[in-house]
Amino acid sequence: MNDPEIRVLLYPLLQGGLYVDELPTGTTRADVVHITEHFMHGYELKGDADTLQRVAKQLPCYAKAYDFVTFVVTEKHVPKLRPLLPEWVGIQVATADGLRTERPALYNATVERPAVAALLRHSEVQQYLLARGLPGVSTLRRREVLSFLRTTRLVSLADLARHVRERLMGRMDERLAVRAERKAERERVASRRRRKPRK
């Protein structure tokens, strides 16, 4: 079973909110991130042809950014994967019959403000901080803003995470609106071409 086949099994289970494919997360990309008003759930997919070599680098990135983390893998990976993951990380097994929960994902208590903020564009993080009365951040570079978030007590993780979820969900709405606008324009151009009389 490969990555596209696993996605077909996973997507229908992501109820409420929306999901994003290949979301940059730290130094890696989360295969699928389910975003709702209340949480972000990162999923890493491992098909039969994949290896577990990158798990050691992927897991810390996900652990700092997402409320829940689940690895969705084929049966062959389960014995070697289990020892690599802390108990709070979920494991689902992809089979021909669907997804089987080997271990449910538990709430992740290791989320950090800089990693959550880094899911947004630098300008979006600056706007968020400016709106909260922190004018000095307007001149800070991305690295400096993330360093500020690591140490400040002026920004709560809960409020920041809520803002990030809202922005990511809103960004998807914007993308869909732009996509619909482009599609309508293509249809208008095609319609004009069809009506244009041939010489």
mmCIF file of N, CA, C and O in Angstrom, residues 39-84:
data_model
loop_
_atom_site.group_PDB
_atom_site.id
_atom_site.type_symbol
_atom_site.label_atom_id
_atom_site.label_comp_id
_atom_site.label_asym_id
_atom_site.label_seq_id
_atom_site.Cartn_x
_atom_site.Cartn_y
_atom_site.Cartn_z
ATOM 1 N N PHE A 39 -8.299 22.333 17.568
ATOM 2 C CA PHE A 39 -7.027 21.609 17.614
ATOM 3 C C PHE A 39 -6.411 21.488 16.221
ATOM 4 O O PHE A 39 -7.071 21.698 15.202
ATOM 5 N N MET A 40 -5.106 21.112 16.221
ATOM 6 C CA MET A 40 -4.415 20.724 14.998
ATOM 7 C C MET A 40 -3.847 19.322 15.218
ATOM 8 O O MET A 40 -3.208 19.063 16.242
ATOM 9 N N HIS A 41 -4.095 18.445 14.256
ATOM 10 C CA HIS A 41 -3.667 17.045 14.360
ATOM 11 C C HIS A 41 -2.767 16.739 13.170
ATOM 12 O O HIS A 41 -3.215 16.760 12.029
ATOM 13 N N GLY A 42 -1.483 16.480 13.434
ATOM 14 C CA GLY A 42 -0.539 16.180 12.366
ATOM 15 C C GLY A 42 -0.462 14.688 12.103
ATOM 16 O O GLY A 42 -0.400 13.888 13.043
ATOM 17 N N TYR A 43 -0.468 14.322 10.823
ATOM 18 C CA TYR A 43 -0.380 12.911 10.417
ATOM 19 C C TYR A 43 0.857 12.696 9.551
ATOM 20 O O TYR A 43 1.101 13.461 8.605
ATOM 21 N N GLU A 44 1.601 11.662 9.851
ATOM 22 C CA GLU A 44 2.732 11.233 9.025
ATOM 23 C C GLU A 44 2.388 9.868 8.442
ATOM 24 O O GLU A 44 2.000 8.948 9.173
ATOM 25 N N LEU A 45 2.509 9.732 7.117
ATOM 26 C CA LEU A 45 2.131 8.500 6.431
ATOM 27 C C LEU A 45 3.363 7.715 6.010
ATOM 28 O O LEU A 45 4.323 8.295 5.488
ATOM 29 N N LYS A 46 3.334 6.418 6.228
ATOM 30 C CA LYS A 46 4.430 5.545 5.826
ATOM 31 C C LYS A 46 3.862 4.329 5.103
ATOM 32 O O LYS A 46 3.248 3.449 5.717
ATOM 33 N N GLY A 47 4.072 4.306 3.770
ATOM 34 C CA GLY A 47 3.610 3.172 2.982
ATOM 35 C C GLY A 47 4.636 2.051 2.978
ATOM 36 O O GLY A 47 5.706 2.157 3.586
ATOM 37 N N ASP A 48 4.320 0.988 2.266
ATOM 38 C CA ASP A 48 5.206 -0.180 2.231
ATOM 39 C C ASP A 48 6.602 0.151 1.729
ATOM 40 O O ASP A 48 7.590 -0.433 2.183
ATOM 41 N N ALA A 49 6.701 1.068 0.783
ATOM 42 C CA ALA A 49 7.995 1.374 0.181
ATOM 43 C C ALA A 49 8.800 2.392 0.997
ATOM 44 O O ALA A 49 9.960 2.658 0.695
ATOM 45 N N ASP A 50 8.195 2.978 2.037
ATOM 46 C CA ASP A 50 8.880 3.976 2.856
ATOM 47 C C ASP A 50 9.723 3.313 3.940
ATOM 48 O O ASP A 50 9.529 2.151 4.279
ATOM 49 N N THR A 51 10.648 4.110 4.495
ATOM 50 C CA THR A 51 11.443 3.644 5.628
ATOM 51 C C THR A 51 11.101 4.506 6.844
ATOM 52 O O THR A 51 10.366 5.492 6.732
ATOM 53 N N LEU A 52 11.655 4.137 7.979
ATOM 54 C CA LEU A 52 11.427 4.899 9.214
ATOM 55 C C LEU A 52 12.632 5.765 9.572
ATOM 56 O O LEU A 52 12.717 6.287 10.679
ATOM 57 N N GLN A 53 13.532 5.950 8.638
ATOM 58 C CA GLN A 53 14.776 6.669 8.919
ATOM 59 C C GLN A 53 14.552 8.117 9.341
ATOM 60 O O GLN A 53 15.333 8.660 10.124
ATOM 61 N N ARG A 54 13.502 8.756 8.831
ATOM 62 C CA ARG A 54 13.290 10.176 9.111
ATOM 63 C C ARG A 54 12.427 10.437 10.342
ATOM 64 O O ARG A 54 12.227 11.580 10.730
ATOM 65 N N VAL A 55 11.926 9.384 10.969
ATOM 66 C CA VAL A 55 11.040 9.566 12.124
ATOM 67 C C VAL A 55 11.713 10.381 13.221
ATOM 68 O O VAL A 55 11.101 11.262 13.834
ATOM 69 N N ALA A 56 12.997 10.127 13.471
ATOM 70 C CA ALA A 56 13.718 10.833 14.538
ATOM 71 C C ALA A 56 13.785 12.329 14.295
ATOM 72 O O ALA A 56 13.869 13.120 15.246
ATOM 73 N N LYS A 57 13.751 12.753 13.033
ATOM 74 C CA LYS A 57 13.765 14.187 12.721
ATOM 75 C C LYS A 57 12.353 14.757 12.623
ATOM 76 O O LYS A 57 12.112 15.917 12.954
ATOM 77 N N GLN A 58 11.417 13.938 12.147
ATOM 78 C CA GLN A 58 10.042 14.407 11.965
ATOM 79 C C GLN A 58 9.324 14.602 13.300
ATOM 80 O O GLN A 58 8.655 15.620 13.514
ATOM 81 N N LEU A 59 9.447 13.643 14.188
ATOM 82 C CA LEU A 59 8.677 13.659 15.427
ATOM 83 C C LEU A 59 8.898 14.912 16.273
ATOM 84 O O LEU A 59 7.924 15.517 16.732
ATOM 85 N N PRO A 60 10.143 15.375 16.491
ATOM 86 C CA PRO A 60 10.312 16.602 17.296
ATOM 87 C C PRO A 60 9.634 17.826 16.675
ATOM 88 O O PRO A 60 9.104 18.678 17.407
ATOM 89 N N CYS A 61 9.631 17.904 15.351
ATOM 90 C CA CYS A 61 8.961 19.034 14.681
ATOM 91 C C CYS A 61 7.463 18.991 14.922
ATOM 92 O O CYS A 61 6.837 20.018 15.231
ATOM 93 N N TYR A 62 6.870 17.807 14.791
ATOM 94 C CA TYR A 62 5.430 17.670 15.003
ATOM 95 C C TYR A 62 5.077 17.889 16.476
ATOM 96 O O TYR A 62 4.057 18.496 16.799
ATOM 97 N N ALA A 63 5.927 17.377 17.374
ATOM 98 C CA ALA A 63 5.650 17.462 18.809
ATOM 99 C C ALA A 63 5.614 18.904 19.299
ATOM 100 O O ALA A 63 4.906 19.228 20.253
ATOM 101 N N LYS A 64 6.358 19.789 18.658
ATOM 102 C CA LYS A 64 6.388 21.194 19.070
ATOM 103 C C LYS A 64 5.223 21.994 18.497
ATOM 104 O O LYS A 64 4.934 23.088 18.975
ATOM 105 N N ALA A 65 4.553 21.456 17.448
ATOM 106 C CA ALA A 65 3.567 22.264 16.725
ATOM 107 C C ALA A 65 2.117 21.802 16.850
ATOM 108 O O ALA A 65 1.213 22.634 16.758
ATOM 109 N N TYR A 66 1.878 20.498 17.055
ATOM 110 C CA TYR A 66 0.516 19.974 16.935
ATOM 111 C C TYR A 66 -0.033 19.418 18.245
ATOM 112 O O TYR A 66 0.682 18.801 19.024
ATOM 113 N N ASP A 67 -1.336 19.614 18.441
ATOM 114 C CA ASP A 67 -2.005 19.144 19.651
ATOM 115 C C ASP A 67 -2.073 17.622 19.704
ATOM 116 O O ASP A 67 -2.061 17.029 20.777
ATOM 117 N N PHE A 68 -2.179 17.022 18.525
ATOM 118 C CA PHE A 68 -2.193 15.565 18.419
ATOM 119 C C PHE A 68 -1.298 15.168 17.246
ATOM 120 O O PHE A 68 -1.198 15.906 16.257
ATOM 121 N N VAL A 69 -0.679 13.998 17.347
ATOM 122 C CA VAL A 69 0.172 13.483 16.274
ATOM 123 C C VAL A 69 -0.138 12.001 16.088
ATOM 124 O O VAL A 69 -0.220 11.254 17.075
ATOM 125 N N THR A 70 -0.311 11.598 14.840
ATOM 126 C CA THR A 70 -0.556 10.188 14.535
ATOM 127 C C THR A 70 0.287 9.755 13.350
ATOM 128 O O THR A 70 0.379 10.480 12.352
ATOM 129 N N PHE A 71 0.899 8.589 13.464
ATOM 130 C CA PHE A 71 1.587 7.968 12.349
ATOM 131 C C PHE A 71 0.646 6.931 11.740
ATOM 132 O O PHE A 71 0.117 6.071 12.460
ATOM 133 N N VAL A 72 0.403 7.057 10.438
ATOM 134 C CA VAL A 72 -0.464 6.112 9.719
ATOM 135 C C VAL A 72 0.451 5.263 8.846
ATOM 136 O O VAL A 72 1.060 5.769 7.901
ATOM 137 N N VAL A 73 0.549 3.999 9.175
ATOM 138 C CA VAL A 73 1.562 3.139 8.556
ATOM 139 C C VAL A 73 0.954 1.813 8.113
ATOM 140 O O VAL A 73 -0.150 1.455 8.521
ATOM 141 N N THR A 74 1.690 1.092 7.299
ATOM 142 C CA THR A 74 1.271 -0.261 6.937
ATOM 143 C C THR A 74 1.769 -1.235 8.014
ATOM 144 O O THR A 74 2.642 -0.899 8.824
ATOM 145 N N GLU A 75 1.208 -2.410 7.996
ATOM 146 C CA GLU A 75 1.469 -3.416 9.040
ATOM 147 C C GLU A 75 2.958 -3.685 9.254
ATOM 148 O O GLU A 75 3.416 -3.858 10.386
ATOM 149 N N LYS A 76 3.714 -3.687 8.179
ATOM 150 C CA LYS A 76 5.139 -4.045 8.276
ATOM 151 C C LYS A 76 5.941 -3.101 9.161
ATOM 152 O O LYS A 76 6.963 -3.478 9.721
ATOM 153 N N HIS A 77 5.469 -1.837 9.301
ATOM 154 C CA HIS A 77 6.227 -0.842 10.063
ATOM 155 C C HIS A 77 5.947 -0.867 11.565
ATOM 156 O O HIS A 77 6.742 -0.333 12.342
ATOM 157 N N VAL A 78 4.826 -1.442 11.980
ATOM 158 C CA VAL A 78 4.377 -1.322 13.373
ATOM 159 C C VAL A 78 5.412 -1.806 14.391
ATOM 160 O O VAL A 78 5.720 -1.078 15.352
ATOM 161 N N PRO A 79 5.994 -3.004 14.255
ATOM 162 C CA PRO A 79 6.927 -3.473 15.291
ATOM 163 C C PRO A 79 8.132 -2.557 15.493
ATOM 164 O O PRO A 79 8.557 -2.325 16.634
ATOM 165 N N LYS A 80 8.681 -2.010 14.414
ATOM 166 C CA LYS A 80 9.854 -1.133 14.537
ATOM 167 C C LYS A 80 9.475 0.291 14.930
ATOM 168 O O LYS A 80 10.271 1.011 15.539
ATOM 169 N N LEU A 81 8.236 0.699 14.588
ATOM 170 C CA LEU A 81 7.815 2.080 14.875
ATOM 171 C C LEU A 81 7.480 2.280 16.347
ATOM 172 O O LEU A 81 7.825 3.318 16.924
ATOM 173 N N ARG A 82 6.834 1.334 16.957
ATOM 174 C CA ARG A 82 6.376 1.475 18.352
ATOM 175 C C ARG A 82 7.461 1.990 19.302
ATOM 176 O O ARG A 82 7.232 2.940 20.057
ATOM 177 N N PRO A 83 8.658 1.389 19.300
ATOM 178 C CA PRO A 83 9.696 1.864 20.240
ATOM 179 C C PRO A 83 10.204 3.273 19.935
ATOM 180 O O PRO A 83 10.846 3.889 20.793
ATOM 181 N N LEU A 84 9.932 3.779 18.745
ATOM 182 C CA LEU A 84 10.435 5.102 18.364
ATOM 183 C C LEU A 84 9.521 6.234 18.819
ATOM 184 O O LEU A 84 9.914 7.398 18.797
#
